PDB file of C-alpha atoms in Angstrom:
ATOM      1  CA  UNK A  55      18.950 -11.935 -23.146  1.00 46.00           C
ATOM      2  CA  UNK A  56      17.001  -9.411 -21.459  1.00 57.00           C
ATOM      3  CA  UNK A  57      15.891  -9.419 -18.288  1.00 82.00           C
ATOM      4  CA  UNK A  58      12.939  -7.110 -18.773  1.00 86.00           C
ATOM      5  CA  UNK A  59       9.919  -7.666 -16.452  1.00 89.00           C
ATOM      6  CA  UNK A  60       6.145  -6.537 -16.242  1.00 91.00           C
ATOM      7  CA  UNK A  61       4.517  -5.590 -13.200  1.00 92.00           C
ATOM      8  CA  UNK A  62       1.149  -5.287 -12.320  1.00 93.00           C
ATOM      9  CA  UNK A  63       0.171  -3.493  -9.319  1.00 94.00           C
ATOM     10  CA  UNK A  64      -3.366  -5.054  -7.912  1.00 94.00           C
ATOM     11  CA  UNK A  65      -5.029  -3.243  -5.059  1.00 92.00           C
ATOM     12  CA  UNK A  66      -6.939  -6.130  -3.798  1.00 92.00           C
ATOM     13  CA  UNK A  67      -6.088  -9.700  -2.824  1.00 90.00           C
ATOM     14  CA  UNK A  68      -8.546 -11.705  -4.349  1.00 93.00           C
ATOM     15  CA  UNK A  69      -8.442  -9.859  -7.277  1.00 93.00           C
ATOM     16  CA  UNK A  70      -4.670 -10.959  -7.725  1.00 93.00           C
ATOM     17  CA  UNK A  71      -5.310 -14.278  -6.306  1.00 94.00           C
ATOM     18  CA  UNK A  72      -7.806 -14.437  -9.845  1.00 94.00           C
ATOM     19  CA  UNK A  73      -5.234 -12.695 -11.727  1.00 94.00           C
ATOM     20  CA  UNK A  74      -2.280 -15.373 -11.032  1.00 94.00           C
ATOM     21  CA  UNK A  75      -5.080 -18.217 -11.751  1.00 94.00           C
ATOM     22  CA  UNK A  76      -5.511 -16.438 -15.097  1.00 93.00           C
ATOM     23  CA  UNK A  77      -1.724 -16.100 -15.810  1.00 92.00           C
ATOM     24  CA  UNK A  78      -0.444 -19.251 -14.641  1.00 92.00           C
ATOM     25  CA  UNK A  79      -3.455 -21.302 -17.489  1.00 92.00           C
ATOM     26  CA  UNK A  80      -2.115 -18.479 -20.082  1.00 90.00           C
ATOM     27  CA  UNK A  81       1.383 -20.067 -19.735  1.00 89.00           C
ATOM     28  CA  UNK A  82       3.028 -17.062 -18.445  1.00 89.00           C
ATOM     29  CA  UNK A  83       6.070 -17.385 -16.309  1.00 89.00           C
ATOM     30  CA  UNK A  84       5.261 -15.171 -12.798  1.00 91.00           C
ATOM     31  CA  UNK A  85       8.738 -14.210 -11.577  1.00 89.00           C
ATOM     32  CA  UNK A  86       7.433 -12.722  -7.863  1.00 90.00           C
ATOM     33  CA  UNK A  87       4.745 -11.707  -6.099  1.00 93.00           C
ATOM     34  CA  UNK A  88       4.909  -8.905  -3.520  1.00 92.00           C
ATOM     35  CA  UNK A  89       2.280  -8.626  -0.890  1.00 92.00           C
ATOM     36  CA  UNK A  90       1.867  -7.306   2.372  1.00 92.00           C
ATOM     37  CA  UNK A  91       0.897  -9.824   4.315  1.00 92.00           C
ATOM     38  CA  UNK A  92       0.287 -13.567   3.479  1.00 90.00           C
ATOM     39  CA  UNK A  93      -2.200 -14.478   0.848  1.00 92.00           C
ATOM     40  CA  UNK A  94      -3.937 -17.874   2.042  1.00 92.00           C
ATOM     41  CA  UNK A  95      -3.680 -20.195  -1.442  1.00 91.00           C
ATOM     42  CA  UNK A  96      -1.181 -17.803  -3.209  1.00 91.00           C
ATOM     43  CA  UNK A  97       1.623 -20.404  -2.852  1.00 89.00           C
ATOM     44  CA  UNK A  98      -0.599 -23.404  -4.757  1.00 90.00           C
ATOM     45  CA  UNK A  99      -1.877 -20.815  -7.775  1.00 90.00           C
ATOM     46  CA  UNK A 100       1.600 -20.138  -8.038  1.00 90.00           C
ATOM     47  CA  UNK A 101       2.330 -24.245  -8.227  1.00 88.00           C
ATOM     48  CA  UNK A 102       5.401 -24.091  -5.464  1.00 88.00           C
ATOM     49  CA  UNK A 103       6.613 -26.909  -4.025  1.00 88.00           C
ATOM     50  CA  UNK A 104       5.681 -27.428  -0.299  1.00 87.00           C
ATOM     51  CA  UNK A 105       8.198 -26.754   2.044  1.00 85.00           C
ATOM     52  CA  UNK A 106      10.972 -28.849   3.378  1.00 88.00           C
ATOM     53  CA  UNK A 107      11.974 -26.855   6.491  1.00 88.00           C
ATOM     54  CA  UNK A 108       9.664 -29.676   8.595  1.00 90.00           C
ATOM     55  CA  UNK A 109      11.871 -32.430   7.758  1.00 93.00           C
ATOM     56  CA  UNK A 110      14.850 -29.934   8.709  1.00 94.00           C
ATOM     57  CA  UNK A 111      13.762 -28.729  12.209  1.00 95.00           C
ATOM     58  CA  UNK A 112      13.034 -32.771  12.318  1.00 96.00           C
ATOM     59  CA  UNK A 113      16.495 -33.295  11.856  1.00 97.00           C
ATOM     60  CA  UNK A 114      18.271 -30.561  13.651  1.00 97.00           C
ATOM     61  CA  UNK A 115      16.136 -31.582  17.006  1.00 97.00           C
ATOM     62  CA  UNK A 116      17.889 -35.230  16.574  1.00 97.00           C
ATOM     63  CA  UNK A 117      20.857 -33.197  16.689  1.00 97.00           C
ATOM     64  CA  UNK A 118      19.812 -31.601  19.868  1.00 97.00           C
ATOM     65  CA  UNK A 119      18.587 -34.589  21.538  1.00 97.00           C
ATOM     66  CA  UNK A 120      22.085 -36.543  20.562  1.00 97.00           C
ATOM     67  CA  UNK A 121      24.514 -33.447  21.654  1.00 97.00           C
ATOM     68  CA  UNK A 122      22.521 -33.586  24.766  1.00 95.00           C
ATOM     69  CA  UNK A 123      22.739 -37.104  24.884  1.00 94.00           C
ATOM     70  CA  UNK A 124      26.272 -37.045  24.792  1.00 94.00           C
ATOM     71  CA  UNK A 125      26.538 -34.033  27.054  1.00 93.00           C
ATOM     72  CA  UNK A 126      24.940 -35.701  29.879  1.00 90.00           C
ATOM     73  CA  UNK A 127      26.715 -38.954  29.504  1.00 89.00           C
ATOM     74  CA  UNK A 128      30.207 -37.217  29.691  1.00 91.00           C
ATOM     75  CA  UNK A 129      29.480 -34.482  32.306  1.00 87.00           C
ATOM     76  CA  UNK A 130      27.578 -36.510  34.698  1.00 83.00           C
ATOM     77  CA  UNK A 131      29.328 -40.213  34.074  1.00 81.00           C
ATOM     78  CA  UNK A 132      32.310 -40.718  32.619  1.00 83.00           C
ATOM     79  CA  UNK A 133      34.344 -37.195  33.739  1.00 83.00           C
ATOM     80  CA  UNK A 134      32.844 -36.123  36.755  1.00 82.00           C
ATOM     81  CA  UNK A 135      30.446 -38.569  38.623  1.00 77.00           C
ATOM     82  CA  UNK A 136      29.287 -37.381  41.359  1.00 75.00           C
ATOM     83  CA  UNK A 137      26.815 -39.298  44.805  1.00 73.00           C
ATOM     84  CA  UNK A 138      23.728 -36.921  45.109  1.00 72.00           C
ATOM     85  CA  UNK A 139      21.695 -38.023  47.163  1.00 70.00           C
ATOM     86  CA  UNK A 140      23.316 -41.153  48.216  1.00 70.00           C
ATOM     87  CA  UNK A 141      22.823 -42.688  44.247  1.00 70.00           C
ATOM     88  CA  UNK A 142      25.766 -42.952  42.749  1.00 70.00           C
ATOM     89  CA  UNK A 143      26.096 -42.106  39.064  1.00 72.00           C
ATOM     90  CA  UNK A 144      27.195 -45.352  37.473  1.00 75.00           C
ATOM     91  CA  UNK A 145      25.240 -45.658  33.961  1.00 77.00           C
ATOM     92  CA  UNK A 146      23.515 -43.650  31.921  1.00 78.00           C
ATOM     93  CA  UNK A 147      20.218 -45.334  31.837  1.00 79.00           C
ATOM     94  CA  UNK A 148      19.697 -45.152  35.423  1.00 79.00           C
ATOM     95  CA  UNK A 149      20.375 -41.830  36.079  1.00 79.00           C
ATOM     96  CA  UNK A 150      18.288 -40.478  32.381  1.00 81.00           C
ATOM     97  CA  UNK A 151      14.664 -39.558  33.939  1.00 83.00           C
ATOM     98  CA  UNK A 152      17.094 -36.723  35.653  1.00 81.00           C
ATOM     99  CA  UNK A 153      18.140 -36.155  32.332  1.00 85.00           C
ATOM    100  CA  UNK A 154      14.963 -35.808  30.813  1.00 91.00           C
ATOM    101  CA  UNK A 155      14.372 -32.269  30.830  1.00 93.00           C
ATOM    102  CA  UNK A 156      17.722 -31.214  29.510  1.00 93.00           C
ATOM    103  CA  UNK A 157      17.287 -33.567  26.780  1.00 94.00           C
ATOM    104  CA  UNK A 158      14.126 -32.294  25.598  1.00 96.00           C
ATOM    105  CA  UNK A 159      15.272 -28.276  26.366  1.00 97.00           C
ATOM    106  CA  UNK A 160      18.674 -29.189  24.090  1.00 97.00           C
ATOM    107  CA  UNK A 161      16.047 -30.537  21.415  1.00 97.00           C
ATOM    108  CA  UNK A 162      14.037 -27.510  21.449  1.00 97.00           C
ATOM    109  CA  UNK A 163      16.623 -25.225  21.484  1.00 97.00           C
ATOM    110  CA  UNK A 164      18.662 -26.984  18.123  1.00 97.00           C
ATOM    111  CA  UNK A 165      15.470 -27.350  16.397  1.00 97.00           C
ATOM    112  CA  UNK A 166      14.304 -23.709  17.267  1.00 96.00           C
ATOM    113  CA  UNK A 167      18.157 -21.797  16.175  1.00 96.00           C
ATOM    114  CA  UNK A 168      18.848 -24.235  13.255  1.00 96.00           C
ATOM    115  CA  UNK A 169      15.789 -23.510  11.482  1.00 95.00           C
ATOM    116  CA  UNK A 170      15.636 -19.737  11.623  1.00 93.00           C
ATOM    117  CA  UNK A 171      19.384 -19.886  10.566  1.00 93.00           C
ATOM    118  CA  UNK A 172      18.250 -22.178   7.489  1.00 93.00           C
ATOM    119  CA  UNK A 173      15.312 -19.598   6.588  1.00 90.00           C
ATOM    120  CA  UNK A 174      17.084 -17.091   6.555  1.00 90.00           C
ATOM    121  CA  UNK A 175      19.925 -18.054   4.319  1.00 90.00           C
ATOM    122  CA  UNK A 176      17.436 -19.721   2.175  1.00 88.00           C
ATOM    123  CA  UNK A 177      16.068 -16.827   1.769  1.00 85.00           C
ATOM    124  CA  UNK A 178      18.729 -14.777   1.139  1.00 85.00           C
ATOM    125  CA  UNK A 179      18.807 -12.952   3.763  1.00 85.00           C
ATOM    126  CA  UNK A 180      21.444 -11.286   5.565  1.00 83.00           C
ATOM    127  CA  UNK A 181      22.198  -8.317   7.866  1.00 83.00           C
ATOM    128  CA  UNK A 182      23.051  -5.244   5.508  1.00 85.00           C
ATOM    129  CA  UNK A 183      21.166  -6.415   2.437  1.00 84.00           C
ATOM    130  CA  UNK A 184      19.964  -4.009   0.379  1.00 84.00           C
ATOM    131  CA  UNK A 185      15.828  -4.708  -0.199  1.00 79.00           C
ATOM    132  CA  UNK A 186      14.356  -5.772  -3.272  1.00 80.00           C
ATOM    133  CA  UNK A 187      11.022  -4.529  -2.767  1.00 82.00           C
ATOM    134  CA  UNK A 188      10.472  -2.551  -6.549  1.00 86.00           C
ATOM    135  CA  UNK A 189       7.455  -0.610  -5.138  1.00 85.00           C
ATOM    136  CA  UNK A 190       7.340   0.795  -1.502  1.00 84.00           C
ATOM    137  CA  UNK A 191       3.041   0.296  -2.012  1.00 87.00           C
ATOM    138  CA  UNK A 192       3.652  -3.566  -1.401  1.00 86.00           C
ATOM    139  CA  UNK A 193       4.707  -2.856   2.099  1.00 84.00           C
ATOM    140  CA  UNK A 194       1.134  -1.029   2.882  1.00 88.00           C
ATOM    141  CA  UNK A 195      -1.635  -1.820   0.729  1.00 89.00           C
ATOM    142  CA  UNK A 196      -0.993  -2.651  -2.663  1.00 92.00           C
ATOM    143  CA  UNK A 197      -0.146  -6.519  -4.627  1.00 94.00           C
ATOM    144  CA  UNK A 198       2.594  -6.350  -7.207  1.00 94.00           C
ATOM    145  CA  UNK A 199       2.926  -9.461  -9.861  1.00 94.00           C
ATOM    146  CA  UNK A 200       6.278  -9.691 -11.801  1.00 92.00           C
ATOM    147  CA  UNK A 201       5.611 -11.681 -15.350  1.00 91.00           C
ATOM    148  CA  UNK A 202       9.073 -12.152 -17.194  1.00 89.00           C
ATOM    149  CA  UNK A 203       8.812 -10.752 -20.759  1.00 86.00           C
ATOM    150  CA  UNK A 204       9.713 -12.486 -24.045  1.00 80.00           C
ATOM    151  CA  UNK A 205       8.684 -10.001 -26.934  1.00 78.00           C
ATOM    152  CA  UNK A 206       5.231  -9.976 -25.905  1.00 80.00           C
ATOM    153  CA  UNK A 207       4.602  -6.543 -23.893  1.00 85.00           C
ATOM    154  CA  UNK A 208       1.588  -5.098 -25.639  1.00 86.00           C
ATOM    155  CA  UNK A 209      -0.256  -8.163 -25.728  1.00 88.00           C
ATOM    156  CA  UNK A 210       0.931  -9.213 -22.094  1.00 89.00           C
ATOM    157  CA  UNK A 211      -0.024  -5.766 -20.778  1.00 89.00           C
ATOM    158  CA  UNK A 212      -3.490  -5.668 -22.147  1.00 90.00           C
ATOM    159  CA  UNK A 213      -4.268  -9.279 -20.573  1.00 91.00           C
ATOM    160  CA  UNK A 214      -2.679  -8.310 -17.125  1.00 90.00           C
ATOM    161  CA  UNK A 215      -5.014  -4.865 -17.251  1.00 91.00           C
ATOM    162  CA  UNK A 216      -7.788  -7.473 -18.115  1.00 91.00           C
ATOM    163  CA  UNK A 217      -7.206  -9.257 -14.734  1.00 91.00           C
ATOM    164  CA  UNK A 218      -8.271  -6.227 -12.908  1.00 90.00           C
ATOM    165  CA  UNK A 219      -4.677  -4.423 -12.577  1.00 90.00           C
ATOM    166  CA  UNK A 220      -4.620  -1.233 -11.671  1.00 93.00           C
ATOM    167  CA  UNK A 221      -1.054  -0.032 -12.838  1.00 91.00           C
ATOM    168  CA  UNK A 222       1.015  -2.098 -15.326  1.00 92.00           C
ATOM    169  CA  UNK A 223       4.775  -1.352 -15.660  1.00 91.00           C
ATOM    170  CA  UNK A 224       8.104  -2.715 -17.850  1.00 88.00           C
ATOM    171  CA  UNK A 225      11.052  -2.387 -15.850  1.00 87.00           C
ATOM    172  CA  UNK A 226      14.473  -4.044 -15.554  1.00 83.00           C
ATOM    173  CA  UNK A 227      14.946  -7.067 -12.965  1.00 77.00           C
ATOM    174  CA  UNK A 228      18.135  -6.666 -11.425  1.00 65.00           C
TER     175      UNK A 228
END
C-alpha cells in the first residue's frame, strides 16, 4: 500500500475553507491541513470530534483540590498542629476557610500543568522532534490540504485545481 499523498497549496482561507466543503461531499479522505494560524469552522468542515481536554482539566483540578485536601489535613492536623492565634487546630472543618486559598491555588495549578502535559503528548509532541511541516509557506502565508491517494491522481488533481488551488503536488507521507 502506498502512502502517496496530494497537496494543494491555497493562498487564501476562505478559499480552502470552500475547498475542504467541496472535498469532504466528493468523499475524499483529507489527511491534514496546514495553516498558519487558526481557521474559525475548519475543524467542523473537516467533521472532527470536539475536544475532550475540558472534561480532563475537569478532572485533573479534582486532583488538585483532593492532594490539597489531603495536604492540609496532614500538615496542619494530624502531624504538626500548631495554636495560632490562641485556636487550636483540632479538625479539619474548622480550621478550612484558612485553607481556602491553598485549596483553590493547588486546583489551579493541577488543572493548569496536567493539561498542557496531556496536549502535548496528544499531540505528539516532544522536545527534539523533528517538524512535519511539508512546505515552509504554511508557516507564513500559504494553506496546504493533504488528500490521501487511491489510483485517482489525474482526476483528483484537476478537482482540487477546480477548488481554487494554486499549486497541486504528489508526494510521499512519511
Amino acid at each position: 500500500m502506498s502512502n502517496k499523498v496530494i497537496q494543494a497549496i491555497y493562498a487564501d482561507d476562505d478559499v480552502l475553507l470552500a475547498a475542504v466543503k467541496k472535498v469532504k461531499a466528493a468523499h475524499h479522505h483529507i489527511e491534514e491541513i496546514y495553516t498558519p494560524f487558526p481557521v474559525h469552522g475548519l475543524d467542523k468542515a473537516m467533521g472532527l470530534a470536539p475536544t475532550r481536554i475540558a472534561i480532563a482539566s475537569f478532572l485533573y483540578g479534582c486532583v488538585g483540590l483532593t492532594v490539597a485536601i489531603l495536604m492540609m489535613n496532614f500538615i496542619m492536623i494530624e502531624d504538626w498542629p500548631q495554636d495560632i492565634g490562641g485556636k487550636p487546630s483540632f479538625s479539619f472543618l474548622s480550621n478550612m476557610p484558612a485553607f481556602v486559598p491553598i485549596m483553590f491555588e493547588l486546583t489551579v495549578f493541577f488543572a493548569a500543568h496536567l493539561m498542557v502535559i496531556t496536549f502535548y503528548l496528544r499531540s505528539k509532541l516532544w522536545p527534539f522532534k523533528k517538524a512535519e511541516n511539508p512546505d515552509v509557506r504554511t508557516t507564513d502565508d500559504h494553506f496546504l490540504m493533504e488528500v490521501s491517494l487511491s489510483g485517482n491522481e489525474e482526476e483528483l488533481t484537476s478537482f482540487l485545481q477546480e477548488t481554487g488551488a494554486v499549486e497541486v503536488k504528489i508526494s510521499e507521507k512519511h
